[in-house]
Amino acid sequence: MNDARPICAIATPSGRGGIGIVRASGKGIAKLVESVCGRLLPARQASYLPFLDADGGTIDQGIAIWFPAPHSYTGEDVLELQGHGGPVVMQMLLARVLAAGAPLGLRLAAPGEFTERAYLNDKLDLAQAEAVADLIDASTEQAARSAQRSMSGEFSQRVHGLRDGLIELRMLVEATLDFPEEEIDFLERADAEGKLRAVRESLAATLAVARTGALLRDGLNVVLVGEPNVGKSSLLNALAGAEVAIVTPIAGTTRDRVAQAIQIEGVPINIIDTAGLRESSDEVERIGIARTWDEIGRADVVLLLGVAEPGPEAPADPPLAAEVLERTGPRVPVVHVWNKIDLAGLPAASRGEGTERGVWLSARTGEGIDGLRHCLLELAGWQGAGESQFIARERHLVALREASGLLDEAVALGWREGQGLELFAEELRLAQEALGAITGEFSADELLGVIFSRFCIGK
C-alpha cells in the first residue's frame, strides 16, 4: 500500500487461450506506451498494432488500449495489451513491459493490487472491491448477479443510507449535549425516537438480505448421517441428479466422505455423504466413521437418516440421534429424514418447523425430494432471489450485527428521560464506525491486506 511505483501483471489465467492480457498501471507510463507500441495512443480507443521488442522487432500483433488517469479502473494511467494467449507469448510480452518500464520503477503487481489501487483512489469502496473477487469466484448464476449488484454499489448505498441516518441522529443528540439549557423536548420535537426506529428497521432489513447474500457466496454444507444401509448414498444421488456415489445392499459400502456441489434456487449447496455410523472392527471403516464425526462438527445442516416404518404412529428418533444432537448442539439444525417410504407404503410429507422438522421421502423413486429441498432453503434462511439481492461476506454480517447490538444498547439507556445522553451518543458513534468498516471508512491496514491478497495477480 505504501509502494506507489507503477505495476504490471498478466491479467488472464495461466495456460493457453485465444486472448491474453498484460496490464500496467501507474504514473508516467505514457513513455512505456511509446516503447512497446511504437507511438502514443488515443484515449480509450482500441488500436490494432504490433507489440515491439527492444530492437523494434514484433513480439505479437494485438490490441492496445490506453486509459489516461483518472478515467481508468485504478484511477491511474493504465495500459492494456491484448495479444494471443499462449503462455510463452504472454511471458515474452510481460518481460518486455517490465524491461521498458524499468526506468520508471515498474514492478510486478501483488495479488489484488490493481483493485486495491482502485479502492485507494476512490474508484471503488471496500464492499465494491470485495464484490469484484466475489463476481470472479461466483459458483452460480444468482451469485454472479448478486455480486454484480454489489459491485455496482447497491450494498454500499444501503450502508451509506444507514450511516446517514445515524449521523443525523447524532447531530441532534450532540446539539442537545452542546446546549444543555435546551430541554429534552428538543429531541422529541425532532422525532429522534422515530428516526432511531427507522434506522433500526432499515438495519434489520439490510441484515436479512445480507444473510441471503452470504449464503449465495459461501453456500451451505449439508452432511448426510445415519447407520449403514439407510439410503444416504441414494439420497446424495437423488439430490445431485446423477450417480455420484456407489449404492449397494452391502453395509459399509461408503468408507470416506463423498461430496457433491448442487444448486437449489441458485443457492450453492455442498452435499456430503459419509460412512455409516456403527461399531466396526474394520480399520478402514473405523477411519471413515471418525471422519463422519468430523464432518458433523463442520456442518451447517445435518440430515439424520432413518428407515420409514409402516403405520400411523410417530416414529421414534433414528438410532444415534442423541449422540448426533449432542455433537451438533443448538447451533446446527438436525433434520430427521425418513427414507424408503415406497417400501413402507407411506406418502411423502414434511412436518414440524425450524429444527423440529421431519421429512418423509423415497431416495429411490424421488418422491418427497422437493420437500427436502424446500426444507434446506428454509433452514438456510433463504429469502428468495430478487432484484435487491446483493452478495455479502461474513465480516459484513459481523459489522451489521455489531451495529444492531449497539443500537439495542442505545435504546436500553432510557435517554428519553434525559439521562445517559453521553452514553447514548457514544453507542451511536460506535454503530456508525461498525457500518463504516463495511465500505472502508474505518478499516485497519491489516484488514485491507487480507482482503486484497486473496485476489488474482492481474486484478
Coordinates of C-alpha atoms in Angstrom, one line a residue:
M1 CA 0.0 0.0 0.0
N2 CA 3.0 2.3 0.5
D3 CA 4.7 1.4 -2.7
A4 CA 3.4 3.8 -5.4
R5 CA 5.6 2.6 -8.2
P6 CA 3.9 1.6 -11.5
I7 CA 2.8 -2.1 -11.6
C8 CA 2.1 -4.7 -14.3
A9 CA 0.9 -8.2 -14.5
I10 CA -0.7 -10.8 -16.8
A11 CA -4.4 -10.2 -16.1
T12 CA -5.7 -13.5 -17.7
P13 CA -5.5 -17.0 -16.2
S14 CA -2.3 -19.0 -16.9
G15 CA -2.5 -21.6 -19.7
R16 CA -3.3 -21.5 -23.4
G17 CA -6.1 -19.3 -24.7
G18 CA -7.2 -17.3 -27.7
I19 CA -6.5 -14.0 -26.0
G20 CA -4.2 -13.0 -23.1
I21 CA -3.9 -9.6 -21.4
V22 CA -0.9 -7.8 -19.9
R23 CA -2.0 -4.8 -17.8
A24 CA 0.1 -1.9 -16.5
S25 CA -0.9 0.9 -14.1
G26 CA 0.8 3.9 -12.6
K27 CA 2.1 7.4 -13.0
G28 CA 4.2 8.3 -16.0
I29 CA 3.7 5.1 -18.0
A30 CA 3.0 7.1 -21.2
K31 CA 6.7 6.5 -22.0
L32 CA 6.0 2.8 -21.8
V33 CA 3.3 3.1 -24.4
E34 CA 5.7 4.6 -26.9
S35 CA 8.3 2.0 -26.2
V36 CA 6.1 -1.1 -26.6
C37 CA 3.5 0.3 -29.1
G38 CA 5.8 2.5 -31.1
R39 CA 3.6 5.6 -30.8
L40 CA 1.2 7.3 -28.5
L41 CA -2.4 6.0 -28.4
P42 CA -5.8 7.8 -28.4
A43 CA -7.5 7.7 -25.1
R44 CA -9.9 4.7 -24.5
Q45 CA -9.8 3.5 -28.1
A46 CA -8.7 0.1 -29.3
S47 CA -5.7 0.2 -31.6
Y48 CA -4.5 -2.8 -33.6
L49 CA -0.7 -2.8 -33.8
P50 CA 2.5 -4.8 -33.3
F51 CA 4.0 -5.1 -29.8
L52 CA 7.6 -4.2 -30.2
D53 CA 10.7 -5.7 -28.5
A54 CA 13.7 -3.5 -27.6
D55 CA 15.2 -3.8 -31.1
G56 CA 11.9 -2.8 -32.8
G57 CA 11.0 -6.3 -33.8
T58 CA 7.5 -7.7 -33.4
I59 CA 6.7 -9.9 -30.4
D60 CA 3.0 -10.2 -31.3
Q61 CA 0.1 -8.4 -33.1
G62 CA -2.8 -7.4 -30.9
I63 CA -4.9 -4.6 -29.5
A64 CA -3.7 -1.9 -27.2
I65 CA -5.9 0.4 -25.1
W66 CA -4.7 3.5 -23.3
F67 CA -6.7 4.7 -20.3
P68 CA -5.2 8.1 -19.0
A69 CA -5.9 8.9 -15.4
P70 CA -8.3 9.4 -13.7
H71 CA -10.7 7.6 -16.2
S72 CA -9.5 4.0 -15.6
Y73 CA -10.1 1.1 -13.4
T74 CA -7.4 2.0 -10.9
G75 CA -7.7 5.8 -11.3
E76 CA -4.1 5.9 -12.6
D77 CA -2.8 5.7 -16.1
V78 CA -3.5 2.2 -17.4
L79 CA -2.2 0.3 -20.5
E80 CA -3.8 -2.9 -21.6
L81 CA -2.1 -5.1 -24.2
Q82 CA -4.4 -7.8 -25.6
G83 CA -2.4 -10.4 -27.5
H84 CA -2.6 -14.1 -28.3
G85 CA -3.0 -16.2 -25.1
G86 CA -0.1 -18.6 -25.3
P87 CA 1.9 -18.8 -22.1
V88 CA 5.2 -18.1 -23.9
V89 CA 3.8 -15.1 -25.8
M90 CA 2.4 -13.7 -22.5
Q91 CA 5.7 -14.1 -20.7
M92 CA 7.6 -12.5 -23.5
L93 CA 5.3 -9.6 -23.5
L94 CA 5.4 -9.2 -19.7
A95 CA 9.2 -9.3 -19.8
R96 CA 9.2 -6.6 -22.5
V97 CA 6.9 -4.4 -20.5
L98 CA 9.0 -4.8 -17.3
A99 CA 12.2 -4.0 -19.2
A100 CA 10.7 -1.0 -20.9
G101 CA 9.3 0.3 -17.7
A102 CA 12.4 -0.3 -15.6
P103 CA 13.5 3.4 -15.7
L104 CA 10.0 4.2 -14.3
G105 CA 10.4 1.7 -11.4
L106 CA 7.8 -0.6 -13.0
R107 CA 7.4 -3.8 -10.9
L108 CA 5.2 -6.9 -10.8
A109 CA 1.9 -6.3 -9.1
A110 CA 1.0 -8.1 -5.9
P111 CA -2.3 -10.1 -5.7
G112 CA -5.2 -7.8 -5.9
E113 CA -3.1 -4.7 -6.2
F114 CA -5.0 -3.2 -9.2
T115 CA -8.3 -3.4 -7.3
E116 CA -6.5 -2.1 -4.2
R117 CA -5.4 1.0 -6.1
A118 CA -8.9 1.4 -7.4
Y119 CA -10.1 1.5 -3.7
L120 CA -7.3 3.8 -2.6
N121 CA -8.1 6.2 -5.5
D122 CA -11.8 6.2 -4.6
K123 CA -12.9 4.4 -7.7
L124 CA -14.4 1.7 -5.5
D125 CA -15.3 1.4 -1.8
L126 CA -14.2 -1.7 0.1
A127 CA -17.5 -3.6 -0.3
Q128 CA -17.4 -3.0 -4.1
A129 CA -13.8 -4.1 -4.2
E130 CA -14.7 -7.4 -2.4
A131 CA -17.6 -7.9 -4.9
V132 CA -15.1 -7.9 -7.7
A133 CA -13.5 -11.0 -6.3
D134 CA -16.9 -12.5 -5.5
L135 CA -18.0 -12.0 -9.1
I136 CA -14.9 -13.8 -10.3
D137 CA -15.5 -16.7 -7.8
A138 CA -19.3 -16.9 -8.2
S139 CA -20.4 -20.6 -8.5
T140 CA -24.0 -19.9 -9.5
E141 CA -25.8 -17.5 -11.8
Q142 CA -27.6 -16.0 -8.9
A143 CA -24.4 -15.4 -7.0
A144 CA -22.9 -13.7 -10.1
R145 CA -25.9 -11.4 -10.5
S146 CA -25.8 -10.5 -6.8
A147 CA -22.1 -9.9 -6.9
Q148 CA -22.6 -7.6 -9.9
R149 CA -25.2 -5.6 -7.9
S150 CA -22.8 -5.3 -5.0
M151 CA -20.0 -4.2 -7.4
S152 CA -22.3 -1.5 -8.8
G153 CA -22.8 -0.1 -5.3
E154 CA -26.2 -1.3 -4.3
F155 CA -25.0 -2.8 -1.0
S156 CA -22.8 0.3 -0.3
Q157 CA -25.7 2.6 -0.9
R158 CA -27.7 0.8 1.7
V159 CA -24.9 1.1 4.2
H160 CA -24.4 4.7 3.4
G161 CA -28.1 5.3 4.0
L162 CA -27.9 3.7 7.4
R163 CA -24.8 5.8 8.3
D164 CA -26.5 9.0 7.1
G165 CA -29.5 8.2 9.4
L166 CA -27.1 7.7 12.3
I167 CA -25.2 10.9 11.5
E168 CA -28.5 12.9 11.5
L169 CA -29.5 11.3 14.8
R170 CA -26.0 12.0 16.3
M171 CA -26.3 15.6 15.2
L172 CA -29.5 16.0 17.2
V173 CA -28.0 14.4 20.3
E174 CA -24.7 16.3 20.1
A175 CA -26.6 19.5 19.8
T176 CA -28.5 18.7 22.9
L177 CA -25.3 17.9 24.7
D178 CA -23.7 21.2 23.5
F179 CA -26.6 23.2 24.6
P180 CA -27.7 21.7 28.0
E181 CA -30.1 24.6 28.6
E182 CA -32.3 23.1 26.0
E183 CA -34.9 20.8 27.3
I184 CA -35.1 17.1 26.4
D185 CA -38.3 18.1 24.5
F186 CA -35.9 19.2 21.7
L187 CA -35.2 15.6 20.8
E188 CA -38.9 14.7 21.0
R189 CA -39.8 17.6 18.7
A190 CA -37.2 16.5 16.2
D191 CA -38.7 12.9 16.4
A192 CA -35.4 11.4 17.4
E193 CA -37.1 8.3 18.6
G194 CA -38.8 7.9 15.2
K195 CA -35.5 8.4 13.4
L196 CA -33.8 5.8 15.6
R197 CA -36.7 3.3 15.0
A198 CA -36.4 3.9 11.2
V199 CA -32.7 3.2 11.3
R200 CA -33.1 0.1 13.3
E201 CA -35.8 -1.3 11.0
S202 CA -33.7 -0.5 7.9
L203 CA -30.7 -2.1 9.5
A204 CA -32.7 -5.3 10.3
A205 CA -33.9 -5.5 6.7
T206 CA -30.4 -5.0 5.4
L207 CA -29.1 -7.7 7.7
A208 CA -31.8 -10.1 6.4
V209 CA -30.8 -9.5 2.8
A210 CA -27.1 -9.7 3.7
R211 CA -27.6 -13.2 5.3
T212 CA -29.1 -14.4 2.0
G213 CA -26.2 -12.8 0.1
A214 CA -23.7 -14.5 2.3
L215 CA -25.5 -17.8 1.6
L216 CA -25.1 -17.2 -2.1
R217 CA -21.4 -16.6 -1.7
D218 CA -20.4 -19.3 0.8
G219 CA -23.1 -22.0 0.2
L220 CA -24.4 -24.5 2.7
N221 CA -22.6 -27.6 3.9
V222 CA -25.2 -30.4 4.4
V223 CA -24.0 -33.7 5.9
L224 CA -25.8 -37.0 5.5
V225 CA -25.6 -39.1 8.6
G226 CA -27.1 -42.4 9.7
E227 CA -26.5 -46.1 10.1
P228 CA -25.4 -48.2 7.2
N229 CA -28.0 -49.0 4.5
V230 CA -30.5 -46.3 5.4
G231 CA -30.0 -44.7 2.0
K232 CA -27.5 -41.9 2.4
S233 CA -25.7 -42.5 -0.9
S234 CA -29.0 -43.0 -2.7
L235 CA -30.2 -39.6 -1.3
L236 CA -27.0 -38.0 -2.4
N237 CA -27.6 -39.3 -5.9
A238 CA -31.2 -38.2 -5.9
L239 CA -30.3 -34.6 -4.8
A240 CA -27.4 -34.5 -7.3
G241 CA -29.4 -35.9 -10.2
A242 CA -26.5 -38.2 -11.0
E243 CA -24.9 -41.5 -9.8
V244 CA -22.0 -39.8 -7.9
A245 CA -21.9 -42.4 -5.0
I246 CA -21.8 -46.2 -5.2
V247 CA -25.0 -47.8 -3.9
T248 CA -25.1 -51.5 -2.9
P249 CA -27.0 -53.5 -0.3
I250 CA -23.7 -54.3 1.4
A251 CA -23.3 -52.5 4.7
G252 CA -20.3 -50.2 4.9
T253 CA -20.0 -49.5 1.2
T254 CA -19.2 -45.9 1.8
R255 CA -15.8 -45.7 3.6
D256 CA -15.0 -42.0 3.1
R257 CA -16.7 -38.7 2.5
V258 CA -18.3 -38.2 -0.9
A259 CA -19.1 -34.5 -1.7
Q260 CA -21.2 -33.1 -4.5
A261 CA -22.0 -29.5 -5.1
I262 CA -25.6 -28.8 -6.3
Q263 CA -27.8 -25.8 -6.7
I264 CA -31.2 -25.2 -5.2
E265 CA -32.9 -21.9 -6.3
G266 CA -29.5 -20.7 -7.3
V267 CA -28.1 -21.4 -3.8
P268 CA -24.8 -23.4 -3.8
I269 CA -25.2 -26.4 -1.5
N270 CA -22.4 -29.0 -0.8
I271 CA -24.0 -32.4 0.0
I272 CA -21.6 -34.6 1.9
D273 CA -22.2 -38.4 2.1
T274 CA -20.4 -40.1 5.0
A275 CA -19.6 -43.6 6.3
G276 CA -22.5 -45.2 8.1
L277 CA -22.2 -44.9 11.9
R278 CA -21.9 -48.3 13.7
E279 CA -19.4 -50.3 15.7
S280 CA -16.9 -51.9 13.3
S281 CA -13.7 -53.9 13.6
D282 CA -12.7 -53.0 10.1
E283 CA -9.8 -50.4 10.4
V284 CA -10.6 -48.6 7.2
E285 CA -14.3 -48.3 8.0
R286 CA -13.4 -47.0 11.5
I287 CA -11.3 -44.3 10.0
G288 CA -14.3 -43.4 7.7
I289 CA -16.6 -43.3 10.8
A290 CA -14.2 -41.0 12.6
R291 CA -14.3 -38.7 9.6
T292 CA -18.1 -38.7 9.7
W293 CA -18.0 -37.3 13.2
D294 CA -15.5 -34.6 12.0
E295 CA -17.9 -33.7 9.1
I296 CA -20.8 -33.4 11.6
G297 CA -18.7 -30.9 13.6
R298 CA -18.3 -28.7 10.4
A299 CA -21.8 -29.0 9.1
D300 CA -24.3 -26.2 8.6
V301 CA -27.2 -28.7 8.5
V302 CA -27.2 -32.4 9.4
L303 CA -29.7 -34.8 7.7
L304 CA -30.1 -37.7 10.1
L305 CA -31.5 -40.6 8.1
G306 CA -33.6 -43.4 9.3
V307 CA -35.9 -46.0 7.6
A308 CA -39.6 -45.2 7.4
E309 CA -41.8 -47.8 9.1
P310 CA -45.5 -48.5 8.1
G311 CA -48.2 -47.4 10.5
P312 CA -49.7 -44.2 11.8
E313 CA -47.6 -43.9 14.9
A314 CA -45.0 -41.2 15.1
P315 CA -41.6 -42.8 14.5
A316 CA -39.0 -43.0 17.2
D317 CA -35.8 -41.0 16.8
P318 CA -33.4 -42.6 14.5
P319 CA -30.6 -44.6 16.1
L320 CA -27.7 -42.4 17.2
A321 CA -29.9 -39.3 17.3
A322 CA -29.0 -38.4 20.9
E323 CA -25.2 -38.6 20.1
V324 CA -25.6 -36.6 16.9
L325 CA -27.6 -33.9 18.7
E326 CA -25.0 -33.8 21.5
R327 CA -22.2 -33.3 18.9
T328 CA -24.0 -30.6 17.0
G329 CA -25.5 -28.7 19.8
P330 CA -28.2 -26.0 19.3
R331 CA -26.1 -24.2 16.6
V332 CA -26.6 -26.8 13.8
P333 CA -30.1 -27.8 12.7
V334 CA -30.7 -31.6 12.6
V335 CA -33.4 -32.8 10.2
H336 CA -34.8 -36.3 10.7
V337 CA -35.2 -37.8 7.2
W338 CA -37.3 -41.0 6.9
N339 CA -36.3 -42.8 3.8
K340 CA -37.8 -45.7 1.8
I341 CA -41.5 -44.6 2.1
D342 CA -42.1 -46.6 -1.1
L343 CA -41.4 -49.8 0.9
A344 CA -43.4 -48.7 3.9
G345 CA -46.4 -47.6 1.8
L346 CA -46.3 -44.0 3.2
P347 CA -46.9 -40.7 1.4
A348 CA -44.2 -38.1 1.2
A349 CA -44.5 -35.5 3.9
S350 CA -42.7 -32.7 5.7
R351 CA -43.8 -32.0 9.3
G352 CA -42.7 -29.7 12.0
E353 CA -41.0 -26.3 11.9
G354 CA -37.5 -25.0 12.3
T355 CA -35.1 -27.6 13.8
E356 CA -38.0 -29.8 14.8
R357 CA -38.5 -30.9 11.2
G358 CA -39.1 -34.4 9.9
V359 CA -39.2 -35.3 6.1
W360 CA -40.6 -38.5 4.7
L361 CA -39.3 -39.4 1.2
S362 CA -38.0 -42.1 -1.1
A363 CA -34.5 -41.6 -2.4
R364 CA -35.1 -44.4 -4.9
T365 CA -38.3 -43.0 -6.5
G366 CA -37.6 -39.3 -5.9
E367 CA -40.9 -38.8 -4.1
G368 CA -40.5 -36.2 -1.4
I369 CA -37.2 -34.9 -2.6
D370 CA -38.6 -31.4 -3.4
G371 CA -39.9 -31.2 0.1
L372 CA -36.4 -31.8 1.4
R373 CA -35.0 -29.1 -1.0
H374 CA -37.5 -26.6 0.4
C375 CA -36.6 -27.6 3.9
L376 CA -32.9 -26.9 3.3
L377 CA -33.7 -23.5 1.9
E378 CA -35.9 -22.6 4.8
L379 CA -33.2 -23.7 7.3
A380 CA -30.6 -21.7 5.5
G381 CA -32.7 -18.6 5.9
W382 CA -33.1 -18.2 2.1
Q383 CA -35.3 -15.2 1.4
G384 CA -35.7 -15.9 -2.3
A385 CA -33.9 -14.2 -5.2
G386 CA -34.9 -10.7 -6.0
E387 CA -33.6 -7.6 -7.8
S388 CA -32.5 -6.1 -4.5
Q389 CA -30.2 -9.1 -3.8
F390 CA -26.6 -8.4 -3.2
I391 CA -23.6 -10.5 -2.2
A392 CA -22.2 -10.3 1.3
R393 CA -19.4 -11.7 3.4
E394 CA -19.1 -12.9 7.0
R395 CA -17.3 -9.7 8.0
H396 CA -20.3 -7.7 6.6
L397 CA -22.7 -9.8 8.8
V398 CA -20.5 -9.3 11.8
A399 CA -20.4 -5.5 11.3
L400 CA -24.2 -5.3 10.8
R401 CA -24.9 -7.4 13.9
E402 CA -22.5 -5.3 15.9
A403 CA -24.2 -2.1 14.8
S404 CA -27.6 -3.6 15.6
G405 CA -26.5 -4.6 19.0
L406 CA -25.1 -1.2 19.7
L407 CA -28.4 0.4 18.7
D408 CA -30.2 -2.0 21.1
E409 CA -28.0 -0.9 23.9
A410 CA -28.7 2.7 23.0
V411 CA -32.4 2.1 23.3
A412 CA -31.9 0.4 26.6
L413 CA -30.3 3.5 28.1
G414 CA -33.6 5.3 28.6
W415 CA -32.4 8.6 27.1
R416 CA -35.9 9.9 26.7
E417 CA -35.9 10.8 30.4
G418 CA -32.9 13.0 29.8
Q419 CA -30.4 10.6 31.4
G420 CA -27.4 9.0 29.8
L421 CA -27.3 11.1 26.7
E422 CA -23.5 10.9 26.6
L423 CA -23.6 7.1 26.6
F424 CA -26.4 7.2 24.1
A425 CA -24.3 9.4 21.8
E426 CA -21.3 7.0 22.2
E427 CA -23.4 4.0 21.2
L428 CA -24.5 5.8 18.0
R429 CA -20.8 6.7 17.2
L430 CA -19.7 3.1 17.6
A431 CA -22.6 1.9 15.5
Q432 CA -21.6 4.4 12.8
E433 CA -18.0 3.1 12.9
A434 CA -19.2 -0.5 12.6
L435 CA -21.1 0.3 9.4
G436 CA -18.2 2.4 8.1
A437 CA -15.9 -0.7 8.3
I438 CA -18.0 -2.4 5.7
T439 CA -17.3 0.2 3.0
G440 CA -13.8 1.1 4.2
E441 CA -14.3 4.4 6.0
F442 CA -12.9 2.8 9.1
S443 CA -10.6 -0.1 8.3
A444 CA -7.2 -1.2 9.6
D445 CA -4.4 -1.7 7.1
E446 CA -4.2 -5.3 8.2
L447 CA -7.8 -5.9 7.1
L448 CA -7.1 -4.4 3.7
G449 CA -4.0 -6.6 3.3
V450 CA -6.0 -9.8 4.0
I451 CA -8.8 -8.8 1.6
F452 CA -6.7 -7.9 -1.4
S453 CA -4.2 -10.6 -1.0
R454 CA -6.9 -13.1 -2.0
F455 CA -7.3 -11.6 -5.4
C456 CA -5.5 -13.0 -8.5
I457 CA -2.4 -11.2 -9.6
G458 CA -3.8 -9.3 -12.6
K459 CA -6.8 -8.0 -10.7

